[in-house]
Amino acid sequence: QVQLVESGGGLVQPGGSLRLSCTVSNIFSAGQMGWYRQAPGNEREWVARISSVGVTSYAAAVKGRFTISRDNLRSMVYLQMNSLTPEDTAVYYCHSDSYGHWGQGTQVTVSS
């Protein structure tokens, strides 16, 4: 079974940084991967994606602040989040776009 597990969330002050990690298990290649987020009362929104060969795309709200990357040999995907604001507060989810699997999510809270 394809399994995705996120980690790295937590409480951070505005202007701070966090790095989220997603471990992908039980497949040789994760294909295209994405990060999504969902704030309370809101729909889940797309944040960033990275292709199997490393081509990246970002939502306008995070472009220039967030960086998605991957380590295929370690079957991991990362989301480096800089210059965080309270609007970034959400549960962040890792997603295998090629296989349609979601991780369990990790909470990111940006607050003073």
C-alpha positions as semicolon CSV with decimal commas, in nm:
position;residue;x (nm);y (nm);z (nm)
1;Q;0,000;0,000;0,000
2;V;0,117;0,350;-0,076
3;Q;0,163;0,539;0,250
4;L;0,242;0,905;0,309
5;V;0,335;1,048;0,648
6;E;0,391;1,419;0,714
7;S;0,600;1,567;0,990
8;G;0,759;1,897;1,087
9;G;0,456;2,105;1,172
10;G;0,429;2,311;1,485
11;L;0,394;2,658;1,629
12;V;0,602;2,935;1,477
13;Q;0,603;3,313;1,508
14;P;0,515;3,538;1,215
15;G;0,816;3,580;0,993
16;G;0,955;3,246;1,099
17;S;1,022;2,930;0,904
18;L;0,930;2,565;0,912
19;R;1,025;2,268;0,701
20;L;0,766;1,999;0,645
21;S;0,862;1,649;0,545
22;C;0,664;1,376;0,375
23;T;0,781;1,019;0,371
24;V;0,645;0,804;0,089
25;S;0,645;0,430;0,144
26;N;0,583;0,113;-0,053
27;I;0,642;0,247;-0,401
28;F;0,955;0,273;-0,610
29;S;0,866;0,611;-0,753
30;A;0,621;0,861;-0,603
31;G;0,560;1,037;-0,933
32;Q;0,417;1,386;-0,906
33;M;0,379;1,502;-0,546
34;G;0,191;1,795;-0,403
35;W;0,140;1,990;-0,085
36;Y;-0,206;2,112;0,012
37;R;-0,343;2,291;0,314
38;Q;-0,675;2,333;0,486
39;A;-0,761;2,600;0,739
40;P;-1,061;2,564;0,971
41;G;-1,382;2,633;0,783
42;N;-1,209;2,639;0,447
43;E;-1,171;2,400;0,160
44;R;-0,846;2,223;0,105
45;E;-0,628;2,427;-0,128
46;W;-0,332;2,344;-0,342
47;V;0,000;2,490;-0,229
48;A;0,277;2,343;-0,442
49;R;0,364;2,050;-0,661
50;I;0,675;1,885;-0,790
51;S;0,700;1,647;-1,083
52;S;0,890;1,322;-1,088
53;V;1,183;1,505;-1,245
54;G;1,174;1,806;-1,016
55;V;0,966;2,062;-1,204
56;T;0,787;2,279;-0,948
57;S;0,478;2,498;-0,937
58;Y;0,336;2,715;-0,659
59;A;0,014;2,881;-0,562
60;A;0,031;3,259;-0,586
61;A;-0,016;3,295;-0,211
62;V;0,307;3,113;-0,134
63;K;0,524;3,175;-0,437
64;G;0,855;3,325;-0,335
65;R;0,816;3,210;0,024
66;F;0,772;2,833;0,000
67;T;0,994;2,581;-0,174
68;I;0,897;2,225;-0,255
69;S;1,171;1,971;-0,309
70;R;1,219;1,599;-0,316
71;D;1,476;1,332;-0,251
72;N;1,378;1,039;-0,467
73;L;1,643;0,808;-0,330
74;R;1,505;0,859;0,021
75;S;1,143;0,872;-0,100
76;M;1,084;1,206;0,070
77;V;0,923;1,535;-0,023
78;Y;0,978;1,861;0,159
79;L;0,812;2,197;0,192
80;Q;1,035;2,476;0,316
81;M;0,816;2,758;0,442
82;N;0,969;3,100;0,503
83;S;0,828;3,439;0,599
84;L;0,527;3,272;0,753
85;T;0,216;3,472;0,834
86;P;-0,097;3,386;1,034
87;E;-0,273;3,327;0,701
88;D;-0,049;3,025;0,654
89;T;-0,203;2,857;0,958
90;A;-0,357;2,530;0,842
91;V;-0,323;2,157;0,838
92;Y;-0,076;2,075;0,564
93;Y;-0,118;1,757;0,364
94;C;0,118;1,566;0,143
95;H;-0,043;1,412;-0,164
96;S;0,066;1,170;-0,429
97;D;-0,086;1,332;-0,736
98;S;0,009;1,036;-0,951
99;Y;-0,150;0,777;-0,724
100;G;-0,418;0,976;-0,541
101;H;-0,305;0,911;-0,183
102;W;-0,314;1,158;0,104
103;G;-0,106;1,182;0,415
104;Q;-0,262;1,235;0,756
105;G;-0,169;1,602;0,773
106;T;0,048;1,808;1,005
107;Q;-0,063;2,121;1,186
108;V;0,113;2,450;1,118
109;T;0,021;2,739;1,344
110;V;0,167;3,085;1,288
111;S;0,106;3,307;1,588
112;S;0,279;3,540;1,830
